[in-house]
């Protein structure tokens, strides 16, 4: 046993979760995953980082600590320095269960990657839209009034990169400038 690798139990203790919850990070997503080639969340992070995880297939899987930290940074459990974010520390202290939504943009895992993932709440704050509207308009069935997400994180939550919604904001500002100022808006009625 080397100190640079962590078992699922070690990871669970560090983030204040049950081992069963952390075991989901090790397994491939969903029952349908048996027919697909999608890797487990931890293995996907290791692949993005270019790190081999030979002990992941063992009876007692182990992952390098760097993969665990990168995963936690990607899903918002840890900050850039690898420390638990205050909200998670508070949940551990109060033994509060529940789903976790990142308070701040998170780091995209990968070799030398410092890109940030913005979730619906962060995009709403940056664009001045409501979080529910972003989730609704980003759905492909609505005709994409808002850009579709750039990807889904390891917990299957949609995210955008800063460039994507800046492009959207630029297009919206350009359209607003192109409308003549004296032209009545769509809410006015014609008097015929």
mmCIF file with all atom_site columns, C-alpha atoms in Angstrom:
data_model
loop_
_atom_site.group_PDB
_atom_site.id
_atom_site.type_symbol
_atom_site.label_atom_id
_atom_site.label_alt_id
_atom_site.label_comp_id
_atom_site.label_asym_id
_atom_site.label_entity_id
_atom_site.label_seq_id
_atom_site.pdbx_PDB_ins_code
_atom_site.Cartn_x
_atom_site.Cartn_y
_atom_site.Cartn_z
_atom_site.occupancy
_atom_site.B_iso_or_equiv
_atom_site.pdbx_formal_charge
_atom_site.auth_seq_id
_atom_site.auth_comp_id
_atom_site.auth_asym_id
_atom_site.auth_atom_id
_atom_site.pdbx_PDB_model_num
ATOM 1   C CA . UNK A 1 1   ? 0.000   0.000  0.000   1.00 0.00 ? 1   UNK A CA 1
ATOM 2   C CA . UNK A 1 2   ? 1.480   3.318  -1.047  1.00 0.00 ? 2   UNK A CA 1
ATOM 3   C CA . UNK A 1 3   ? 0.586   6.673  0.462   1.00 0.00 ? 3   UNK A CA 1
ATOM 4   C CA . UNK A 1 4   ? 0.056   8.207  -2.981  1.00 0.00 ? 4   UNK A CA 1
ATOM 5   C CA . UNK A 1 5   ? -2.995  6.016  -3.667  1.00 0.00 ? 5   UNK A CA 1
ATOM 6   C CA . UNK A 1 6   ? -6.344  6.052  -1.922  1.00 0.00 ? 6   UNK A CA 1
ATOM 7   C CA . UNK A 1 7   ? -9.010  3.420  -1.388  1.00 0.00 ? 7   UNK A CA 1
ATOM 8   C CA . UNK A 1 8   ? -12.686 4.252  -1.734  1.00 0.00 ? 8   UNK A CA 1
ATOM 9   C CA . UNK A 1 9   ? -12.941 4.251  2.077   1.00 0.00 ? 9   UNK A CA 1
ATOM 10  C CA . UNK A 1 10  ? -10.069 6.759  2.324   1.00 0.00 ? 10  UNK A CA 1
ATOM 11  C CA . UNK A 1 11  ? -11.852 9.032  -0.158  1.00 0.00 ? 11  UNK A CA 1
ATOM 12  C CA . UNK A 1 12  ? -15.151 8.718  1.711   1.00 0.00 ? 12  UNK A CA 1
ATOM 13  C CA . UNK A 1 13  ? -13.524 9.706  4.998   1.00 0.00 ? 13  UNK A CA 1
ATOM 14  C CA . UNK A 1 14  ? -11.831 12.724 3.433   1.00 0.00 ? 14  UNK A CA 1
ATOM 15  C CA . UNK A 1 15  ? -15.026 14.189 1.943   1.00 0.00 ? 15  UNK A CA 1
ATOM 16  C CA . UNK A 1 16  ? -17.367 13.102 4.760   1.00 0.00 ? 16  UNK A CA 1
ATOM 17  C CA . UNK A 1 17  ? -19.515 10.790 2.652   1.00 0.00 ? 17  UNK A CA 1
ATOM 18  C CA . UNK A 1 18  ? -20.519 7.171  2.920   1.00 0.00 ? 18  UNK A CA 1
ATOM 19  C CA . UNK A 1 19  ? -18.386 4.578  1.149   1.00 0.00 ? 19  UNK A CA 1
ATOM 20  C CA . UNK A 1 20  ? -21.430 3.626  -0.958  1.00 0.00 ? 20  UNK A CA 1
ATOM 21  C CA . UNK A 1 21  ? -21.710 7.203  -2.253  1.00 0.00 ? 21  UNK A CA 1
ATOM 22  C CA . UNK A 1 22  ? -18.019 7.251  -3.176  1.00 0.00 ? 22  UNK A CA 1
ATOM 23  C CA . UNK A 1 23  ? -18.319 3.791  -4.763  1.00 0.00 ? 23  UNK A CA 1
ATOM 24  C CA . UNK A 1 24  ? -20.580 5.425  -7.387  1.00 0.00 ? 24  UNK A CA 1
ATOM 25  C CA . UNK A 1 25  ? -17.564 7.439  -8.518  1.00 0.00 ? 25  UNK A CA 1
ATOM 26  C CA . UNK A 1 26  ? -15.779 4.137  -9.201  1.00 0.00 ? 26  UNK A CA 1
ATOM 27  C CA . UNK A 1 27  ? -18.631 2.434  -11.090 1.00 0.00 ? 27  UNK A CA 1
ATOM 28  C CA . UNK A 1 28  ? -19.749 3.255  -14.602 1.00 0.00 ? 28  UNK A CA 1
ATOM 29  C CA . UNK A 1 29  ? -22.873 5.471  -14.720 1.00 0.00 ? 29  UNK A CA 1
ATOM 30  C CA . UNK A 1 30  ? -26.255 3.754  -14.718 1.00 0.00 ? 30  UNK A CA 1
ATOM 31  C CA . UNK A 1 31  ? -27.428 0.290  -15.607 1.00 0.00 ? 31  UNK A CA 1
ATOM 32  C CA . UNK A 1 32  ? -27.316 1.101  -19.343 1.00 0.00 ? 32  UNK A CA 1
ATOM 33  C CA . UNK A 1 33  ? -23.572 1.621  -18.975 1.00 0.00 ? 33  UNK A CA 1
ATOM 34  C CA . UNK A 1 34  ? -23.054 -2.124 -19.250 1.00 0.00 ? 34  UNK A CA 1
ATOM 35  C CA . UNK A 1 35  ? -23.704 -1.800 -22.980 1.00 0.00 ? 35  UNK A CA 1
ATOM 36  C CA . UNK A 1 36  ? -21.616 1.347  -23.418 1.00 0.00 ? 36  UNK A CA 1
ATOM 37  C CA . UNK A 1 37  ? -17.950 2.194  -23.194 1.00 0.00 ? 37  UNK A CA 1
ATOM 38  C CA . UNK A 1 38  ? -18.338 5.140  -20.803 1.00 0.00 ? 38  UNK A CA 1
ATOM 39  C CA . UNK A 1 39  ? -15.713 4.950  -18.074 1.00 0.00 ? 39  UNK A CA 1
ATOM 40  C CA . UNK A 1 40  ? -16.444 5.518  -14.416 1.00 0.00 ? 40  UNK A CA 1
ATOM 41  C CA . UNK A 1 41  ? -16.183 9.139  -13.205 1.00 0.00 ? 41  UNK A CA 1
ATOM 42  C CA . UNK A 1 42  ? -12.827 8.538  -11.467 1.00 0.00 ? 42  UNK A CA 1
ATOM 43  C CA . UNK A 1 43  ? -11.432 6.672  -14.467 1.00 0.00 ? 43  UNK A CA 1
ATOM 44  C CA . UNK A 1 44  ? -12.655 9.444  -16.813 1.00 0.00 ? 44  UNK A CA 1
ATOM 45  C CA . UNK A 1 45  ? -10.761 12.021 -14.739 1.00 0.00 ? 45  UNK A CA 1
ATOM 46  C CA . UNK A 1 46  ? -7.645  9.805  -14.764 1.00 0.00 ? 46  UNK A CA 1
ATOM 47  C CA . UNK A 1 47  ? -7.884  9.492  -18.568 1.00 0.00 ? 47  UNK A CA 1
ATOM 48  C CA . UNK A 1 48  ? -8.269  13.263 -18.958 1.00 0.00 ? 48  UNK A CA 1
ATOM 49  C CA . UNK A 1 49  ? -5.156  13.701 -16.815 1.00 0.00 ? 49  UNK A CA 1
ATOM 50  C CA . UNK A 1 50  ? -3.228  11.018 -18.715 1.00 0.00 ? 50  UNK A CA 1
ATOM 51  C CA . UNK A 1 51  ? -2.723  8.900  -15.578 1.00 0.00 ? 51  UNK A CA 1
ATOM 52  C CA . UNK A 1 52  ? -2.781  5.096  -15.523 1.00 0.00 ? 52  UNK A CA 1
ATOM 53  C CA . UNK A 1 53  ? -4.979  3.529  -12.820 1.00 0.00 ? 53  UNK A CA 1
ATOM 54  C CA . UNK A 1 54  ? -3.954  -0.158 -12.742 1.00 0.00 ? 54  UNK A CA 1
ATOM 55  C CA . UNK A 1 55  ? -5.378  -0.723 -9.254  1.00 0.00 ? 55  UNK A CA 1
ATOM 56  C CA . UNK A 1 56  ? -8.858  0.468  -10.303 1.00 0.00 ? 56  UNK A CA 1
ATOM 57  C CA . UNK A 1 57  ? -9.772  -3.051 -11.446 1.00 0.00 ? 57  UNK A CA 1
ATOM 58  C CA . UNK A 1 58  ? -8.561  -4.763 -8.276  1.00 0.00 ? 58  UNK A CA 1
ATOM 59  C CA . UNK A 1 59  ? -10.917 -6.303 -5.717  1.00 0.00 ? 59  UNK A CA 1
ATOM 60  C CA . UNK A 1 60  ? -10.167 -3.299 -3.505  1.00 0.00 ? 60  UNK A CA 1
ATOM 61  C CA . UNK A 1 61  ? -9.780  -0.449 -5.986  1.00 0.00 ? 61  UNK A CA 1
ATOM 62  C CA . UNK A 1 62  ? -7.254  2.313  -5.376  1.00 0.00 ? 62  UNK A CA 1
ATOM 63  C CA . UNK A 1 63  ? -6.729  5.571  -7.233  1.00 0.00 ? 63  UNK A CA 1
ATOM 64  C CA . UNK A 1 64  ? -3.858  8.052  -7.169  1.00 0.00 ? 64  UNK A CA 1
ATOM 65  C CA . UNK A 1 65  ? -4.509  10.928 -4.772  1.00 0.00 ? 65  UNK A CA 1
ATOM 66  C CA . UNK A 1 66  ? -4.077  13.391 -7.670  1.00 0.00 ? 66  UNK A CA 1
ATOM 67  C CA . UNK A 1 67  ? -7.039  11.783 -9.490  1.00 0.00 ? 67  UNK A CA 1
ATOM 68  C CA . UNK A 1 68  ? -9.205  11.998 -6.354  1.00 0.00 ? 68  UNK A CA 1
ATOM 69  C CA . UNK A 1 69  ? -8.328  15.683 -5.868  1.00 0.00 ? 69  UNK A CA 1
ATOM 70  C CA . UNK A 1 70  ? -8.938  16.497 -9.561  1.00 0.00 ? 70  UNK A CA 1
ATOM 71  C CA . UNK A 1 71  ? -12.323 14.753 -9.390  1.00 0.00 ? 71  UNK A CA 1
ATOM 72  C CA . UNK A 1 72  ? -13.284 16.698 -6.254  1.00 0.00 ? 72  UNK A CA 1
ATOM 73  C CA . UNK A 1 73  ? -12.203 19.971 -7.917  1.00 0.00 ? 73  UNK A CA 1
ATOM 74  C CA . UNK A 1 74  ? -14.196 19.085 -11.053 1.00 0.00 ? 74  UNK A CA 1
ATOM 75  C CA . UNK A 1 75  ? -17.450 18.478 -9.167  1.00 0.00 ? 75  UNK A CA 1
ATOM 76  C CA . UNK A 1 76  ? -16.996 21.370 -6.726  1.00 0.00 ? 76  UNK A CA 1
ATOM 77  C CA . UNK A 1 77  ? -16.080 19.545 -3.515  1.00 0.00 ? 77  UNK A CA 1
ATOM 78  C CA . UNK A 1 78  ? -12.570 21.050 -3.375  1.00 0.00 ? 78  UNK A CA 1
ATOM 79  C CA . UNK A 1 79  ? -11.071 24.411 -4.298  1.00 0.00 ? 79  UNK A CA 1
ATOM 80  C CA . UNK A 1 80  ? -8.022  25.037 -6.496  1.00 0.00 ? 80  UNK A CA 1
ATOM 81  C CA . UNK A 1 81  ? -5.612  24.298 -3.635  1.00 0.00 ? 81  UNK A CA 1
ATOM 82  C CA . UNK A 1 82  ? -7.204  20.900 -2.946  1.00 0.00 ? 82  UNK A CA 1
ATOM 83  C CA . UNK A 1 83  ? -8.993  21.923 0.265   1.00 0.00 ? 83  UNK A CA 1
ATOM 84  C CA . UNK A 1 84  ? -12.642 21.120 0.916   1.00 0.00 ? 84  UNK A CA 1
ATOM 85  C CA . UNK A 1 85  ? -14.833 24.115 0.115   1.00 0.00 ? 85  UNK A CA 1
ATOM 86  C CA . UNK A 1 86  ? -16.458 25.769 3.176   1.00 0.00 ? 86  UNK A CA 1
ATOM 87  C CA . UNK A 1 87  ? -19.940 24.525 2.238   1.00 0.00 ? 87  UNK A CA 1
ATOM 88  C CA . UNK A 1 88  ? -18.741 20.915 2.293   1.00 0.00 ? 88  UNK A CA 1
ATOM 89  C CA . UNK A 1 89  ? -16.851 21.446 5.554   1.00 0.00 ? 89  UNK A CA 1
ATOM 90  C CA . UNK A 1 90  ? -20.083 22.798 7.050   1.00 0.00 ? 90  UNK A CA 1
ATOM 91  C CA . UNK A 1 91  ? -22.079 19.813 5.769   1.00 0.00 ? 91  UNK A CA 1
ATOM 92  C CA . UNK A 1 92  ? -19.535 17.431 7.311   1.00 0.00 ? 92  UNK A CA 1
ATOM 93  C CA . UNK A 1 93  ? -19.601 19.272 10.659  1.00 0.00 ? 93  UNK A CA 1
ATOM 94  C CA . UNK A 1 94  ? -23.412 19.281 10.739  1.00 0.00 ? 94  UNK A CA 1
ATOM 95  C CA . UNK A 1 95  ? -23.719 15.773 9.236   1.00 0.00 ? 95  UNK A CA 1
ATOM 96  C CA . UNK A 1 96  ? -26.112 17.097 6.601   1.00 0.00 ? 96  UNK A CA 1
ATOM 97  C CA . UNK A 1 97  ? -26.976 14.735 3.738   1.00 0.00 ? 97  UNK A CA 1
ATOM 98  C CA . UNK A 1 98  ? -28.222 15.890 0.367   1.00 0.00 ? 98  UNK A CA 1
ATOM 99  C CA . UNK A 1 99  ? -27.245 16.744 -3.171  1.00 0.00 ? 99  UNK A CA 1
ATOM 100 C CA . UNK A 1 100 ? -24.351 19.075 -3.805  1.00 0.00 ? 100 UNK A CA 1
ATOM 101 C CA . UNK A 1 101 ? -24.415 21.911 -6.326  1.00 0.00 ? 101 UNK A CA 1
ATOM 102 C CA . UNK A 1 102 ? -21.189 23.881 -6.802  1.00 0.00 ? 102 UNK A CA 1
ATOM 103 C CA . UNK A 1 103 ? -21.301 27.389 -5.379  1.00 0.00 ? 103 UNK A CA 1
ATOM 104 C CA . UNK A 1 104 ? -18.519 28.584 -7.713  1.00 0.00 ? 104 UNK A CA 1
ATOM 105 C CA . UNK A 1 105 ? -17.323 27.473 -11.161 1.00 0.00 ? 105 UNK A CA 1
ATOM 106 C CA . UNK A 1 106 ? -15.245 24.293 -10.976 1.00 0.00 ? 106 UNK A CA 1
ATOM 107 C CA . UNK A 1 107 ? -12.053 23.128 -12.685 1.00 0.00 ? 107 UNK A CA 1
ATOM 108 C CA . UNK A 1 108 ? -12.189 20.982 -15.810 1.00 0.00 ? 108 UNK A CA 1
ATOM 109 C CA . UNK A 1 109 ? -9.918  17.983 -15.213 1.00 0.00 ? 109 UNK A CA 1
ATOM 110 C CA . UNK A 1 110 ? -7.199  17.357 -17.760 1.00 0.00 ? 110 UNK A CA 1
ATOM 111 C CA . UNK A 1 111 ? -3.530  17.601 -18.450 1.00 0.00 ? 111 UNK A CA 1
ATOM 112 C CA . UNK A 1 112 ? -2.629  21.200 -17.642 1.00 0.00 ? 112 UNK A CA 1
ATOM 113 C CA . UNK A 1 113 ? -6.285  22.273 -17.944 1.00 0.00 ? 113 UNK A CA 1
ATOM 114 C CA . UNK A 1 114 ? -7.339  25.357 -15.991 1.00 0.00 ? 114 UNK A CA 1
ATOM 115 C CA . UNK A 1 115 ? -10.679 25.873 -17.767 1.00 0.00 ? 115 UNK A CA 1
ATOM 116 C CA . UNK A 1 116 ? -13.668 26.470 -15.547 1.00 0.00 ? 116 UNK A CA 1
ATOM 117 C CA . UNK A 1 117 ? -17.067 24.817 -15.759 1.00 0.00 ? 117 UNK A CA 1
ATOM 118 C CA . UNK A 1 118 ? -20.032 27.145 -15.210 1.00 0.00 ? 118 UNK A CA 1
ATOM 119 C CA . UNK A 1 119 ? -23.251 25.495 -14.096 1.00 0.00 ? 119 UNK A CA 1
ATOM 120 C CA . UNK A 1 120 ? -26.755 26.926 -14.623 1.00 0.00 ? 120 UNK A CA 1
ATOM 121 C CA . UNK A 1 121 ? -26.615 28.965 -11.396 1.00 0.00 ? 121 UNK A CA 1
ATOM 122 C CA . UNK A 1 122 ? -23.303 30.580 -12.404 1.00 0.00 ? 122 UNK A CA 1
ATOM 123 C CA . UNK A 1 123 ? -24.476 31.292 -15.963 1.00 0.00 ? 123 UNK A CA 1
ATOM 124 C CA . UNK A 1 124 ? -27.687 32.828 -14.597 1.00 0.00 ? 124 UNK A CA 1
ATOM 125 C CA . UNK A 1 125 ? -25.662 35.143 -12.375 1.00 0.00 ? 125 UNK A CA 1
ATOM 126 C CA . UNK A 1 126 ? -23.380 36.179 -15.258 1.00 0.00 ? 126 UNK A CA 1
ATOM 127 C CA . UNK A 1 127 ? -26.160 36.722 -17.824 1.00 0.00 ? 127 UNK A CA 1
ATOM 128 C CA . UNK A 1 128 ? -28.891 38.117 -15.576 1.00 0.00 ? 128 UNK A CA 1
ATOM 129 C CA . UNK A 1 129 ? -31.284 35.312 -16.544 1.00 0.00 ? 129 UNK A CA 1
ATOM 130 C CA . UNK A 1 130 ? -33.114 32.960 -14.210 1.00 0.00 ? 130 UNK A CA 1
ATOM 131 C CA . UNK A 1 131 ? -31.570 29.563 -13.553 1.00 0.00 ? 131 UNK A CA 1
ATOM 132 C CA . UNK A 1 132 ? -34.763 27.751 -14.578 1.00 0.00 ? 132 UNK A CA 1
ATOM 133 C CA . UNK A 1 133 ? -34.831 29.606 -17.920 1.00 0.00 ? 133 UNK A CA 1
ATOM 134 C CA . UNK A 1 134 ? -31.284 28.549 -18.713 1.00 0.00 ? 134 UNK A CA 1
ATOM 135 C CA . UNK A 1 135 ? -32.032 24.894 -18.004 1.00 0.00 ? 135 UNK A CA 1
ATOM 136 C CA . UNK A 1 136 ? -35.259 25.111 -20.052 1.00 0.00 ? 136 UNK A CA 1
ATOM 137 C CA . UNK A 1 137 ? -33.937 27.047 -23.044 1.00 0.00 ? 137 UNK A CA 1
ATOM 138 C CA . UNK A 1 138 ? -30.737 24.992 -23.230 1.00 0.00 ? 138 UNK A CA 1
ATOM 139 C CA . UNK A 1 139 ? -32.794 21.833 -23.766 1.00 0.00 ? 139 UNK A CA 1
ATOM 140 C CA . UNK A 1 140 ? -32.609 20.739 -27.435 1.00 0.00 ? 140 UNK A CA 1
ATOM 141 C CA . UNK A 1 141 ? -36.423 20.457 -27.760 1.00 0.00 ? 141 UNK A CA 1
ATOM 142 C CA . UNK A 1 142 ? -36.964 24.202 -27.306 1.00 0.00 ? 142 UNK A CA 1
ATOM 143 C CA . UNK A 1 143 ? -35.111 25.302 -30.439 1.00 0.00 ? 143 UNK A CA 1
ATOM 144 C CA . UNK A 1 144 ? -32.002 26.359 -28.498 1.00 0.00 ? 144 UNK A CA 1
ATOM 145 C CA . UNK A 1 145 ? -32.753 29.942 -27.593 1.00 0.00 ? 145 UNK A CA 1
ATOM 146 C CA . UNK A 1 146 ? -29.804 29.572 -25.245 1.00 0.00 ? 146 UNK A CA 1
ATOM 147 C CA . UNK A 1 147 ? -26.626 27.652 -26.110 1.00 0.00 ? 147 UNK A CA 1
ATOM 148 C CA . UNK A 1 148 ? -26.708 23.946 -25.381 1.00 0.00 ? 148 UNK A CA 1
ATOM 149 C CA . UNK A 1 149 ? -24.338 22.889 -22.591 1.00 0.00 ? 149 UNK A CA 1
ATOM 150 C CA . UNK A 1 150 ? -20.714 22.293 -23.576 1.00 0.00 ? 150 UNK A CA 1
ATOM 151 C CA . UNK A 1 151 ? -20.757 19.041 -21.654 1.00 0.00 ? 151 UNK A CA 1
ATOM 152 C CA . UNK A 1 152 ? -21.888 17.142 -18.596 1.00 0.00 ? 152 UNK A CA 1
ATOM 153 C CA . UNK A 1 153 ? -19.673 16.713 -15.576 1.00 0.00 ? 153 UNK A CA 1
ATOM 154 C CA . UNK A 1 154 ? -18.866 13.456 -13.793 1.00 0.00 ? 154 UNK A CA 1
ATOM 155 C CA . UNK A 1 155 ? -22.166 13.715 -11.897 1.00 0.00 ? 155 UNK A CA 1
ATOM 156 C CA . UNK A 1 156 ? -24.045 14.252 -15.200 1.00 0.00 ? 156 UNK A CA 1
ATOM 157 C CA . UNK A 1 157 ? -24.775 17.940 -14.535 1.00 0.00 ? 157 UNK A CA 1
ATOM 158 C CA . UNK A 1 158 ? -24.747 20.239 -17.605 1.00 0.00 ? 158 UNK A CA 1
ATOM 159 C CA . UNK A 1 159 ? -22.080 22.956 -17.693 1.00 0.00 ? 159 UNK A CA 1
ATOM 160 C CA . UNK A 1 160 ? -20.891 25.748 -19.972 1.00 0.00 ? 160 UNK A CA 1
ATOM 161 C CA . UNK A 1 161 ? -17.475 27.260 -20.519 1.00 0.00 ? 161 UNK A CA 1
ATOM 162 C CA . UNK A 1 162 ? -17.129 31.012 -20.169 1.00 0.00 ? 162 UNK A CA 1
ATOM 163 C CA . UNK A 1 163 ? -16.565 31.470 -23.931 1.00 0.00 ? 163 UNK A CA 1
ATOM 164 C CA . UNK A 1 164 ? -19.909 29.834 -24.750 1.00 0.00 ? 164 UNK A CA 1
ATOM 165 C CA . UNK A 1 165 ? -22.123 32.171 -22.793 1.00 0.00 ? 165 UNK A CA 1
ATOM 166 C CA . UNK A 1 166 ? -19.958 35.202 -23.628 1.00 0.00 ? 166 UNK A CA 1
ATOM 167 C CA . UNK A 1 167 ? -20.648 34.384 -27.296 1.00 0.00 ? 167 UNK A CA 1
ATOM 168 C CA . UNK A 1 168 ? -24.357 34.188 -26.460 1.00 0.00 ? 168 UNK A CA 1
ATOM 169 C CA . UNK A 1 169 ? -24.247 37.534 -24.627 1.00 0.00 ? 169 UNK A CA 1
ATOM 170 C CA . UNK A 1 170 ? -22.408 39.168 -27.555 1.00 0.00 ? 170 UNK A CA 1
ATOM 171 C CA . UNK A 1 171 ? -25.051 37.890 -30.004 1.00 0.00 ? 171 UNK A CA 1
ATOM 172 C CA . UNK A 1 172 ? -27.871 39.186 -27.775 1.00 0.00 ? 172 UNK A CA 1
ATOM 173 C CA . UNK A 1 173 ? -26.211 42.614 -27.473 1.00 0.00 ? 173 UNK A CA 1
ATOM 174 C CA . UNK A 1 174 ? -25.663 42.754 -31.246 1.00 0.00 ? 174 UNK A CA 1
ATOM 175 C CA . UNK A 1 175 ? -29.341 41.954 -31.895 1.00 0.00 ? 175 UNK A CA 1
ATOM 176 C CA . UNK A 1 176 ? -30.413 44.648 -29.416 1.00 0.00 ? 176 UNK A CA 1
ATOM 177 C CA . UNK A 1 177 ? -28.234 47.243 -31.184 1.00 0.00 ? 177 UNK A CA 1
ATOM 178 C CA . UNK A 1 178 ? -29.631 46.320 -34.603 1.00 0.00 ? 178 UNK A CA 1
ATOM 179 C CA . UNK A 1 179 ? -33.243 47.107 -33.582 1.00 0.00 ? 179 UNK A CA 1
ATOM 180 C CA . UNK A 1 180 ? -34.180 50.723 -34.331 1.00 0.00 ? 180 UNK A CA 1
ATOM 181 C CA . UNK A 1 181 ? -34.871 52.722 -31.163 1.00 0.00 ? 181 UNK A CA 1
ATOM 182 C CA . UNK A 1 182 ? -38.109 54.268 -32.479 1.00 0.00 ? 182 UNK A CA 1
ATOM 183 C CA . UNK A 1 183 ? -39.610 50.936 -33.543 1.00 0.00 ? 183 UNK A CA 1
ATOM 184 C CA . UNK A 1 184 ? -42.387 49.753 -31.202 1.00 0.00 ? 184 UNK A CA 1
ATOM 185 C CA . UNK A 1 185 ? -41.684 46.586 -29.284 1.00 0.00 ? 185 UNK A CA 1
ATOM 186 C CA . UNK A 1 186 ? -43.610 43.337 -29.757 1.00 0.00 ? 186 UNK A CA 1
ATOM 187 C CA . UNK A 1 187 ? -45.869 44.066 -26.748 1.00 0.00 ? 187 UNK A CA 1
ATOM 188 C CA . UNK A 1 188 ? -47.566 47.100 -28.352 1.00 0.00 ? 188 UNK A CA 1
ATOM 189 C CA . UNK A 1 189 ? -50.792 46.651 -30.302 1.00 0.00 ? 189 UNK A CA 1
ATOM 190 C CA . UNK A 1 190 ? -51.546 47.999 -33.770 1.00 0.00 ? 190 UNK A CA 1
ATOM 191 C CA . UNK A 1 191 ? -54.422 50.467 -34.099 1.00 0.00 ? 191 UNK A CA 1
ATOM 192 C CA . UNK A 1 192 ? -56.116 49.697 -37.432 1.00 0.00 ? 192 UNK A CA 1
#
